[in-house]
Short mmCIF file of C-alpha atoms and ligand atoms in Angstrom, two decimals:
data_model
loop_
_atom_site.label_atom_id
_atom_site.label_comp_id
_atom_site.label_asym_id
_atom_site.label_seq_id
_atom_site.Cartn_x
_atom_site.Cartn_y
_atom_site.Cartn_z
CA MET A 1 -35.25 -9.47 22.45
CA LEU A 2 -33.12 -7.60 19.94
CA ILE A 3 -31.98 -9.83 17.09
CA VAL A 4 -29.51 -8.95 14.34
CA GLN A 5 -29.95 -11.05 11.18
CA LYS A 6 -27.49 -10.98 8.29
CA TYR A 7 -28.43 -12.31 4.86
CA GLY A 8 -25.63 -13.13 2.41
CA GLY A 9 -25.47 -12.77 -1.36
CA THR A 10 -27.34 -15.93 -2.40
CA SER A 11 -30.00 -15.28 0.22
CA VAL A 12 -30.84 -11.95 -1.48
CA GLY A 13 -29.78 -13.00 -4.99
CA THR A 14 -33.13 -12.29 -6.72
CA VAL A 15 -36.26 -10.27 -5.98
CA GLU A 16 -38.01 -13.54 -5.07
CA ARG A 17 -35.27 -14.32 -2.57
CA ILE A 18 -35.59 -10.81 -1.08
CA GLU A 19 -39.32 -11.45 -0.71
CA ALA A 20 -38.56 -14.72 1.14
CA VAL A 21 -36.12 -12.89 3.40
CA ALA A 22 -38.80 -10.29 4.14
CA GLN A 23 -41.12 -13.10 5.26
CA ARG A 24 -38.46 -14.52 7.56
CA VAL A 25 -37.77 -11.11 9.10
CA ILE A 26 -41.50 -10.62 9.64
CA GLN A 27 -41.74 -13.96 11.49
CA THR A 28 -39.03 -12.76 13.87
CA ARG A 29 -40.76 -9.42 14.29
CA LYS A 30 -44.15 -11.07 14.90
CA ALA A 31 -42.58 -13.14 17.67
CA GLY A 32 -42.14 -9.84 19.51
CA ASN A 33 -38.51 -9.06 18.71
CA ASP A 34 -36.82 -5.90 17.55
CA VAL A 35 -34.92 -6.68 14.37
CA VAL A 36 -31.91 -5.15 12.67
CA VAL A 37 -31.20 -6.76 9.30
CA VAL A 38 -27.81 -6.52 7.61
CA VAL A 39 -27.70 -7.41 3.91
CA SER A 40 -25.03 -8.27 1.36
CA ALA A 41 -25.14 -7.32 -2.29
CA MET A 42 -26.99 -9.74 -4.61
CA SER A 43 -24.72 -12.72 -5.32
CA GLY A 44 -22.16 -12.02 -8.03
CA GLU A 45 -22.76 -8.27 -7.84
CA THR A 46 -19.53 -7.31 -6.06
CA ASN A 47 -17.45 -9.34 -8.54
CA LYS A 48 -19.32 -7.78 -11.44
CA LEU A 49 -18.56 -4.28 -10.15
CA LEU A 50 -14.87 -5.20 -9.71
CA ASP A 51 -14.78 -6.50 -13.30
CA PHE A 52 -16.16 -3.19 -14.51
CA ALA A 53 -13.37 -1.33 -12.72
CA ALA A 54 -10.77 -3.79 -14.07
CA TYR A 55 -11.88 -2.91 -17.60
CA PHE A 56 -10.42 0.55 -17.05
CA SER A 57 -7.50 -0.07 -14.74
CA LYS A 58 -5.25 -2.79 -13.31
CA SER A 59 -4.91 -0.83 -10.07
CA PRO A 60 -7.95 1.45 -9.77
CA ASN A 61 -8.02 4.19 -7.16
CA GLN A 62 -9.12 2.49 -3.95
CA ARG A 63 -11.37 5.33 -2.85
CA GLU A 64 -13.31 4.98 -6.09
CA VAL A 65 -13.45 1.21 -5.69
CA ASP A 66 -15.14 1.74 -2.33
CA MET A 67 -17.67 4.17 -3.85
CA LEU A 68 -18.38 1.54 -6.49
CA LEU A 69 -18.59 -1.56 -4.27
CA SER A 70 -20.68 0.03 -1.52
CA SER A 71 -23.47 0.54 -4.04
CA GLY A 72 -24.23 -3.22 -4.20
CA GLU A 73 -25.32 -3.45 -0.57
CA ARG A 74 -27.33 -0.23 -0.79
CA VAL A 75 -29.46 -1.73 -3.55
CA THR A 76 -30.47 -4.77 -1.48
CA SER A 77 -31.03 -2.78 1.72
CA ALA A 78 -33.45 -0.42 -0.01
CA LEU A 79 -35.24 -3.25 -1.83
CA LEU A 80 -35.74 -5.20 1.39
CA ALA A 81 -37.06 -2.10 3.19
CA ILE A 82 -39.52 -1.51 0.33
CA ALA A 83 -40.64 -5.16 0.44
CA LEU A 84 -41.13 -5.09 4.23
CA SER A 85 -43.14 -1.84 4.16
CA GLU A 86 -45.35 -3.20 1.40
CA LEU A 87 -46.11 -6.23 3.59
CA GLY A 88 -47.25 -3.88 6.36
CA TYR A 89 -44.10 -3.77 8.47
CA PRO A 90 -42.50 -0.33 8.72
CA ALA A 91 -38.84 -0.56 7.72
CA VAL A 92 -36.06 1.86 6.97
CA SER A 93 -32.83 1.19 5.09
CA MET A 94 -29.54 2.78 6.15
CA SER A 95 -26.15 3.06 4.48
CA GLY A 96 -23.04 2.34 6.55
CA ARG A 97 -22.66 6.05 7.21
CA GLN A 98 -26.27 6.49 8.32
CA ALA A 99 -25.90 3.48 10.61
CA GLY A 100 -22.96 5.27 12.28
CA ILE A 101 -20.25 2.77 11.29
CA VAL A 102 -16.97 4.68 11.54
CA THR A 103 -13.82 3.07 10.13
CA ASP A 104 -10.15 3.86 9.61
CA ASN A 105 -8.86 5.14 6.25
CA PHE A 106 -7.72 1.86 4.68
CA HIS A 107 -9.94 1.76 1.62
CA THR A 108 -11.20 -1.71 0.56
CA LYS A 109 -10.10 -3.29 3.87
CA ALA A 110 -11.08 -0.74 6.47
CA ARG A 111 -11.39 -1.61 10.15
CA ILE A 112 -14.36 -0.53 12.22
CA GLU A 113 -13.27 1.97 14.88
CA LYS A 114 -16.61 2.68 16.50
CA ILE A 115 -20.32 2.52 15.89
CA ASP A 116 -22.51 5.47 16.81
CA VAL A 117 -25.81 3.66 17.36
CA ALA A 118 -28.00 6.75 17.92
CA GLN A 119 -29.63 6.75 14.47
CA MET A 120 -30.28 3.00 14.43
CA GLN A 121 -31.62 3.13 17.98
CA ALA A 122 -33.94 6.05 17.15
CA ARG A 123 -35.36 4.18 14.14
CA LEU A 124 -35.89 1.06 16.22
CA ASN A 125 -37.60 3.07 18.96
CA GLU A 126 -40.05 4.41 16.35
CA GLY A 127 -41.03 0.79 15.70
CA ASN A 128 -39.10 0.23 12.49
CA ILE A 129 -37.26 -2.79 11.23
CA VAL A 130 -33.83 -1.35 10.49
CA VAL A 131 -32.14 -2.66 7.32
CA VAL A 132 -28.44 -1.81 7.15
CA ALA A 133 -26.30 -2.06 4.01
CA GLY A 134 -23.47 -4.41 5.05
CA PHE A 135 -19.76 -4.32 4.15
CA GLN A 136 -19.39 -0.53 4.46
CA GLY A 137 -18.71 2.38 6.73
CA VAL A 138 -17.51 5.94 6.68
CA THR A 139 -14.03 7.26 7.53
CA CYS A 140 -13.63 10.16 9.95
CA ASN A 141 -13.06 12.33 6.84
CA GLY A 142 -16.51 11.40 5.57
CA GLU A 143 -15.25 9.06 2.84
CA VAL A 144 -17.08 5.82 2.03
CA SER A 145 -15.09 2.72 3.01
CA THR A 146 -15.60 -1.04 2.66
CA LEU A 147 -14.56 -3.79 5.09
CA GLY A 148 -12.89 -6.42 2.88
CA ARG A 149 -14.50 -9.31 1.03
CA GLY A 150 -17.19 -11.06 3.01
CA GLY A 151 -17.37 -7.97 5.22
CA SER A 152 -21.14 -7.97 5.76
CA ASP A 153 -20.57 -10.65 8.40
CA LEU A 154 -18.39 -8.16 10.24
CA SER A 155 -21.02 -5.40 9.91
CA ALA A 156 -23.60 -7.70 11.49
CA VAL A 157 -21.43 -8.81 14.39
CA ALA A 158 -20.20 -5.29 15.11
CA ILE A 159 -23.75 -3.93 15.08
CA ALA A 160 -24.92 -6.76 17.35
CA GLY A 161 -22.09 -5.92 19.74
CA ALA A 162 -22.74 -2.18 19.69
CA LEU A 163 -26.51 -2.55 20.20
CA GLU A 164 -25.95 -5.30 22.79
CA ALA A 165 -28.26 -7.56 20.79
CA ASN A 166 -29.31 -10.87 22.33
CA LEU A 167 -28.45 -12.84 19.19
CA CYS A 168 -26.67 -12.42 15.85
CA GLU A 169 -27.82 -14.82 13.13
CA ILE A 170 -25.81 -15.18 9.92
CA TYR A 171 -28.09 -16.57 7.21
CA THR A 172 -26.36 -18.18 4.25
CA ASP A 173 -26.72 -20.94 1.64
CA VAL A 174 -25.54 -23.88 3.81
CA ASP A 175 -27.00 -25.16 7.10
CA GLY A 176 -24.11 -23.96 9.24
CA VAL A 177 -20.42 -24.63 9.79
CA TYR A 178 -19.34 -28.05 8.50
CA THR A 179 -16.22 -30.14 9.11
CA THR A 180 -15.14 -28.88 5.69
CA ASP A 181 -16.73 -27.08 2.72
CA PRO A 182 -19.71 -29.35 1.87
CA ARG A 183 -19.32 -28.35 -1.78
CA ILE A 184 -15.91 -30.04 -1.82
CA GLU A 185 -16.69 -33.02 0.43
CA PRO A 186 -20.37 -34.07 0.43
CA LYS A 187 -19.61 -36.32 3.43
CA ALA A 188 -18.83 -33.23 5.55
CA LYS A 189 -20.80 -33.08 8.81
CA LYS A 190 -22.52 -30.05 10.23
CA LEU A 191 -21.19 -28.99 13.63
CA ASP A 192 -23.74 -28.07 16.33
CA LYS A 193 -21.18 -25.92 18.14
CA ILE A 194 -17.69 -24.65 17.50
CA SER A 195 -15.41 -22.49 19.65
CA TYR A 196 -14.54 -18.93 18.62
CA ASP A 197 -10.87 -19.89 18.33
CA GLU A 198 -11.40 -22.84 16.02
CA MET A 199 -13.84 -20.89 13.90
CA LEU A 200 -11.35 -18.05 13.71
CA GLU A 201 -8.65 -20.41 12.44
CA LEU A 202 -10.98 -22.09 9.93
CA ALA A 203 -12.19 -18.72 8.66
CA SER A 204 -8.75 -17.18 8.32
CA LEU A 205 -7.53 -20.35 6.58
CA GLY A 206 -10.17 -20.15 3.87
CA ALA A 207 -13.56 -21.36 5.19
CA LYS A 208 -15.52 -18.41 3.88
CA VAL A 209 -18.77 -19.37 5.66
CA LEU A 210 -17.78 -16.60 8.11
CA GLN A 211 -15.38 -13.73 7.51
CA SER A 212 -12.48 -14.14 9.95
CA ARG A 213 -12.62 -10.60 11.31
CA SER A 214 -16.28 -11.09 12.19
CA VAL A 215 -15.34 -14.09 14.34
CA GLU A 216 -12.55 -12.09 16.00
CA MET A 217 -15.04 -9.35 16.80
CA ALA A 218 -17.67 -11.82 18.07
CA LYS A 219 -15.12 -13.30 20.47
CA LYS A 220 -13.99 -9.89 21.67
CA LEU A 221 -17.53 -8.58 22.24
CA ASN A 222 -18.92 -11.93 23.39
CA VAL A 223 -21.63 -11.92 20.71
CA ASN A 224 -23.98 -14.92 20.58
CA LEU A 225 -23.34 -15.97 17.01
CA VAL A 226 -25.27 -18.54 14.97
CA THR A 227 -24.89 -19.44 11.28
CA ARG A 228 -27.80 -21.10 9.52
CA SER A 229 -29.53 -21.45 6.18
CA SER A 230 -32.02 -18.94 4.81
CA PHE A 231 -33.42 -21.75 2.62
CA ASN A 232 -34.82 -23.99 5.41
CA ASN A 233 -35.58 -24.03 9.13
CA ASN A 234 -32.80 -26.42 10.21
CA GLU A 235 -30.85 -25.58 13.32
CA GLY A 236 -27.55 -23.94 12.56
CA THR A 237 -24.15 -23.86 14.25
CA LEU A 238 -23.51 -21.94 17.47
CA ILE A 239 -20.14 -20.21 17.68
CA THR A 240 -19.33 -19.93 21.37
CA LYS A 241 -16.72 -19.99 24.16
CA GLU A 242 -14.57 -23.11 24.44
CA ASP A 243 -15.91 -23.77 27.99
CA ASN A 244 -19.42 -24.18 26.58
CA ILE A 245 -18.34 -27.18 24.54
CA MET A 246 -18.23 -30.39 26.55
CA GLU A 247 -16.08 -32.63 24.44
CA GLN A 248 -13.35 -31.21 22.25
CA PRO A 249 -12.58 -33.34 19.21
CA LEU A 250 -8.96 -33.73 18.16
CA VAL A 251 -9.66 -32.10 14.81
CA SER A 252 -12.74 -29.97 14.06
CA GLY A 253 -12.32 -29.18 10.42
CA ILE A 254 -10.32 -28.85 7.21
CA ALA A 255 -10.04 -25.58 5.29
CA LEU A 256 -8.90 -24.82 1.75
CA ASP A 257 -7.57 -21.41 0.75
CA LYS A 258 -7.35 -20.96 -3.02
CA ASN A 259 -6.54 -17.29 -2.77
CA GLN A 260 -2.83 -17.63 -1.96
CA ALA A 261 0.24 -17.03 -4.09
CA ARG A 262 3.86 -17.86 -3.35
CA VAL A 263 6.75 -15.48 -3.79
CA THR A 264 10.33 -16.76 -3.87
CA LEU A 265 13.37 -14.49 -3.66
CA ARG A 266 16.53 -16.28 -4.83
CA GLY A 267 20.07 -15.28 -3.92
CA VAL A 268 19.18 -12.85 -1.14
CA THR A 269 22.27 -11.54 0.68
CA ASP A 270 22.56 -13.53 3.92
CA LYS A 271 23.17 -10.76 6.47
CA PRO A 272 21.38 -9.48 9.58
CA GLY A 273 18.52 -7.10 8.91
CA ILE A 274 17.61 -8.31 5.43
CA ALA A 275 14.37 -10.05 6.46
CA ALA A 276 13.40 -6.99 8.47
CA GLU A 277 13.92 -4.82 5.40
CA ILE A 278 11.86 -7.06 3.10
CA PHE A 279 8.93 -7.57 5.45
CA LYS A 280 8.84 -3.94 6.53
CA LYS A 281 8.57 -2.94 2.87
CA LEU A 282 5.66 -5.39 2.44
CA ALA A 283 3.94 -4.19 5.61
CA ASP A 284 4.26 -0.58 4.43
CA SER A 285 2.64 -1.65 1.15
CA ASN A 286 -0.25 -3.10 3.17
CA VAL A 287 0.49 -6.67 2.03
CA ASN A 288 -0.51 -9.48 4.39
CA VAL A 289 2.34 -11.98 4.45
CA ASP A 290 1.45 -15.41 5.76
CA MET A 291 3.81 -18.40 5.62
CA ILE A 292 7.54 -17.65 5.50
CA ILE A 293 10.38 -20.06 4.76
CA GLN A 294 14.07 -19.21 4.73
CA ASN A 295 16.62 -21.77 3.64
CA VAL A 296 19.96 -22.31 5.34
CA GLY A 297 22.27 -20.00 3.42
CA HIS A 298 25.57 -20.80 1.79
CA ASP A 299 28.12 -18.73 -0.13
CA GLY A 300 26.69 -15.63 1.57
CA THR A 301 23.25 -15.90 -0.04
CA THR A 302 19.98 -17.60 0.78
CA ASN A 303 16.48 -18.16 -0.65
CA LEU A 304 13.41 -16.69 0.99
CA GLY A 305 9.85 -17.83 0.26
CA PHE A 306 6.53 -16.51 1.54
CA THR A 307 2.84 -16.49 0.67
CA VAL A 308 0.55 -13.50 0.11
CA PRO A 309 -3.13 -13.20 -0.91
CA GLN A 310 -3.47 -13.36 -4.70
CA ASN A 311 -5.18 -10.00 -4.87
CA GLU A 312 -2.12 -8.43 -3.18
CA LEU A 313 0.30 -9.83 -5.76
CA GLU A 314 0.36 -6.60 -7.75
CA ALA A 315 1.30 -4.61 -4.62
CA THR A 316 3.92 -7.27 -3.79
CA ARG A 317 5.51 -7.02 -7.26
CA LYS A 318 5.70 -3.27 -6.94
CA ALA A 319 7.24 -3.46 -3.46
CA MET A 320 9.81 -6.06 -4.55
CA SER A 321 10.86 -4.10 -7.63
CA GLU A 322 11.36 -0.97 -5.52
CA LEU A 323 13.36 -2.83 -2.87
CA LYS A 324 15.68 -4.87 -5.17
CA ALA A 325 16.63 -7.28 -2.34
CA SER A 326 17.11 -10.07 -4.88
CA ASP A 327 17.75 -10.28 -8.63
CA VAL A 328 15.48 -13.27 -9.10
CA VAL A 329 11.89 -13.05 -7.83
CA GLU A 330 9.46 -15.82 -8.77
CA TYR A 331 5.68 -15.61 -8.42
CA ASP A 332 3.45 -18.68 -8.34
CA SER A 333 -0.34 -18.38 -8.10
CA ASP A 334 -0.82 -22.04 -8.85
CA ILE A 335 -0.75 -23.12 -5.22
CA VAL A 336 -3.31 -23.59 -2.45
CA LYS A 337 -3.15 -23.88 1.30
CA VAL A 338 -4.90 -26.82 3.03
CA SER A 339 -5.23 -26.66 6.80
CA VAL A 340 -6.28 -28.99 9.59
CA VAL A 341 -7.76 -27.21 12.62
CA GLY A 342 -8.52 -28.52 16.11
CA VAL A 343 -8.26 -27.28 19.69
CA GLY A 344 -7.68 -30.91 20.73
CA MET A 345 -4.23 -30.81 19.04
CA LYS A 346 -2.91 -28.78 21.96
CA SER A 347 -2.76 -31.87 24.14
CA HIS A 348 -2.00 -34.58 21.56
CA SER A 349 1.15 -35.41 19.64
CA GLY A 350 1.30 -37.08 16.25
CA VAL A 351 -1.61 -35.15 14.78
CA ALA A 352 0.60 -33.56 12.12
CA CYS A 353 2.05 -36.94 11.10
CA ILE A 354 -1.38 -38.08 9.91
CA ALA A 355 -1.46 -35.10 7.52
CA PHE A 356 2.03 -35.82 6.16
CA ASP A 357 1.23 -39.53 5.75
CA THR A 358 -1.98 -38.71 3.92
CA MET A 359 -0.16 -36.46 1.45
CA ALA A 360 2.44 -39.17 0.90
CA LYS A 361 -0.23 -41.80 0.20
CA GLU A 362 -1.89 -39.49 -2.33
CA ASN A 363 1.51 -38.71 -3.85
CA ILE A 364 1.05 -34.97 -3.23
CA ASN A 365 4.22 -32.97 -2.70
CA ILE A 366 4.20 -30.62 0.30
CA GLU A 367 5.88 -27.33 -0.65
CA MET A 368 5.56 -25.39 2.61
CA ILE A 369 4.46 -26.28 6.15
CA SER A 370 3.41 -24.16 9.08
CA THR A 371 1.97 -25.21 12.42
CA SER A 372 0.53 -23.61 15.52
CA GLU A 373 -1.00 -24.99 18.71
CA ILE A 374 -4.30 -25.64 16.98
CA LYS A 375 -3.55 -25.94 13.25
CA ILE A 376 -1.35 -27.45 10.56
CA SER A 377 -1.16 -25.76 7.16
CA LEU A 378 0.34 -27.22 4.00
CA VAL A 379 1.03 -25.44 0.73
CA ILE A 380 0.57 -27.78 -2.25
CA GLN A 381 -0.06 -27.48 -5.98
CA ALA A 382 -3.50 -26.03 -6.73
CA LYS A 383 -4.69 -29.00 -8.79
CA TYR A 384 -4.46 -31.27 -5.73
CA GLY A 385 -6.37 -28.93 -3.37
CA GLU A 386 -9.77 -30.61 -3.33
CA LEU A 387 -8.30 -34.11 -3.37
CA ALA A 388 -6.18 -33.21 -0.34
CA VAL A 389 -9.23 -31.85 1.51
CA ARG A 390 -11.19 -35.07 0.94
CA ALA A 391 -8.23 -37.29 1.85
CA LEU A 392 -7.54 -35.39 5.08
CA HIS A 393 -11.25 -35.31 5.95
CA SER A 394 -11.33 -39.07 5.82
CA ALA A 395 -7.89 -39.59 7.44
CA TYR A 396 -9.01 -37.61 10.51
CA LYS A 397 -12.31 -39.54 10.46
CA LEU A 398 -14.43 -36.40 10.21
CA ASP A 399 -17.02 -38.25 8.13
CA LYS A 400 -17.72 -40.64 11.03
P1 ADP B 501 -22.78 -15.60 1.93
O1 ADP B 501 -22.93 -15.06 0.55
O2 ADP B 501 -24.08 -16.02 2.54
O3 ADP B 501 -21.96 -14.72 2.82
P2 ADP B 501 -20.49 -17.30 1.44
O4 ADP B 501 -20.42 -17.81 0.06
O5 ADP B 501 -19.62 -16.15 1.83
O6 ADP B 501 -22.03 -16.99 1.78
O7 ADP B 501 -20.21 -18.49 2.49
C1 ADP B 501 -20.94 -19.69 2.40
C2 ADP B 501 -20.13 -20.75 1.68
O8 ADP B 501 -18.99 -21.08 2.47
C3 ADP B 501 -20.84 -22.08 1.49
O9 ADP B 501 -21.63 -22.07 0.34
C4 ADP B 501 -19.68 -23.08 1.42
O10 ADP B 501 -19.40 -23.47 0.09
C5 ADP B 501 -18.49 -22.30 1.96
N1 ADP B 501 -17.77 -23.00 3.02
C6 ADP B 501 -16.42 -23.14 3.08
N2 ADP B 501 -16.05 -23.82 4.15
C7 ADP B 501 -17.18 -24.15 4.82
C8 ADP B 501 -17.45 -24.88 6.04
N3 ADP B 501 -16.47 -25.39 6.80
N4 ADP B 501 -18.75 -25.00 6.43
C9 ADP B 501 -19.74 -24.47 5.69
N5 ADP B 501 -19.54 -23.78 4.53
C10 ADP B 501 -18.29 -23.62 4.10
N1 LIG B 502 -20.65 -8.13 -1.10
C1 LIG B 502 -19.38 -8.25 -0.40
C2 LIG B 502 -18.57 -9.38 -0.99
O1 LIG B 502 -19.01 -10.05 -1.93
C3 LIG B 502 -19.54 -8.38 1.08
C4 LIG B 502 -20.31 -9.60 1.55
O2 LIG B 502 -21.01 -10.23 0.77
O3 LIG B 502 -20.23 -9.91 2.75
O4 LIG B 502 -17.47 -9.62 -0.57
MG1 MG B 503 -19.86 -14.42 2.99
#
């Protein structure tokens, strides 16, 4: 079998941890498998590098940021290859470019366009364990790119897809995917299986156990994806097709996204085309707008509110000052988004009411609401985020 294993930041956080990872990889190799390992930077390293850049500039050149950030993963890939070779198992590290990962030109959130597997395949055929630096690729102009925060998950899934691996294992610091972040709610339960679609919602709504684009890619390429802990041998969570799951619960999980900010434009002229103008400007500035609320206008003006990722607030400010669609623009980073996710909602009514009731009982004001077939999201004040997660977890009986 060909197995792709990805180890996250905490799993390679120290030289001792890298040694433990080497032992795990060797076990898999000894069992007769070919192994491609994808590694993250040591935990905290990417943030540290970003802080260094922030010392010099509020909006550093994105190409340079990619040069900087990609170094973190290269360190761990080389160290793991050295450790493996020393233990008698030939290994070779590869940067994103050497692994043939070609992306578009969007620095710091590039998309993978194709993977040229020839180099990886050749190294595997020579009997090596291949250790790829995650989170990075190369643009068609030969520039280094990175894949967005948490992007090593995406590297692993994309490589597994391209090499037609039998299995892609994501090793992290929890036993798998839980009904909610076990660090917020200790009563959270580990799920044995979850569908691609639910995992995709949970991930894009803040459950960082898997990067959302990696789940999207796994679904598209039909990759057998498992998340599990690198600290024990417990069985993890299988992310799979909905048909492979016998009984769909009403609600599978609760997610908390602390990385959102709200923008409110007051007194926007209430005429056709204005929303198009505002959101086109934001799209051109590469800002990801999420929830949008427009009030019923009166006296020819209206208020427009929307949320954006906190790290895109600077780009949003710039776009809004260039556009001048409204005289008053308010920015609020002191909010969070809590979401309830479940495929079972499709066929049940009243699921949203439980969420509203729960917020009422806890005396938490709901500032924005959005729903889809399989999720309900609420924007509330940041200080209530974790309380809301625990209250919803118990209201939907996920601890049972
Ligand atoms: P890695 O560095 O291995 O990529 P991350 O920190 O990116 O690990 O992701 C793992 C973390 O995701 C866990 O430590 C946990 O706090 C968090 N998390 C959030 N939501 C969930 C969830 N539903 N199930 C499991 N972990 C979750
Ligand atoms: N090191 C990168 C990050 O911290 C990528 C990853 O860990 O997946 O976002
Ligand atoms: Mg991660």
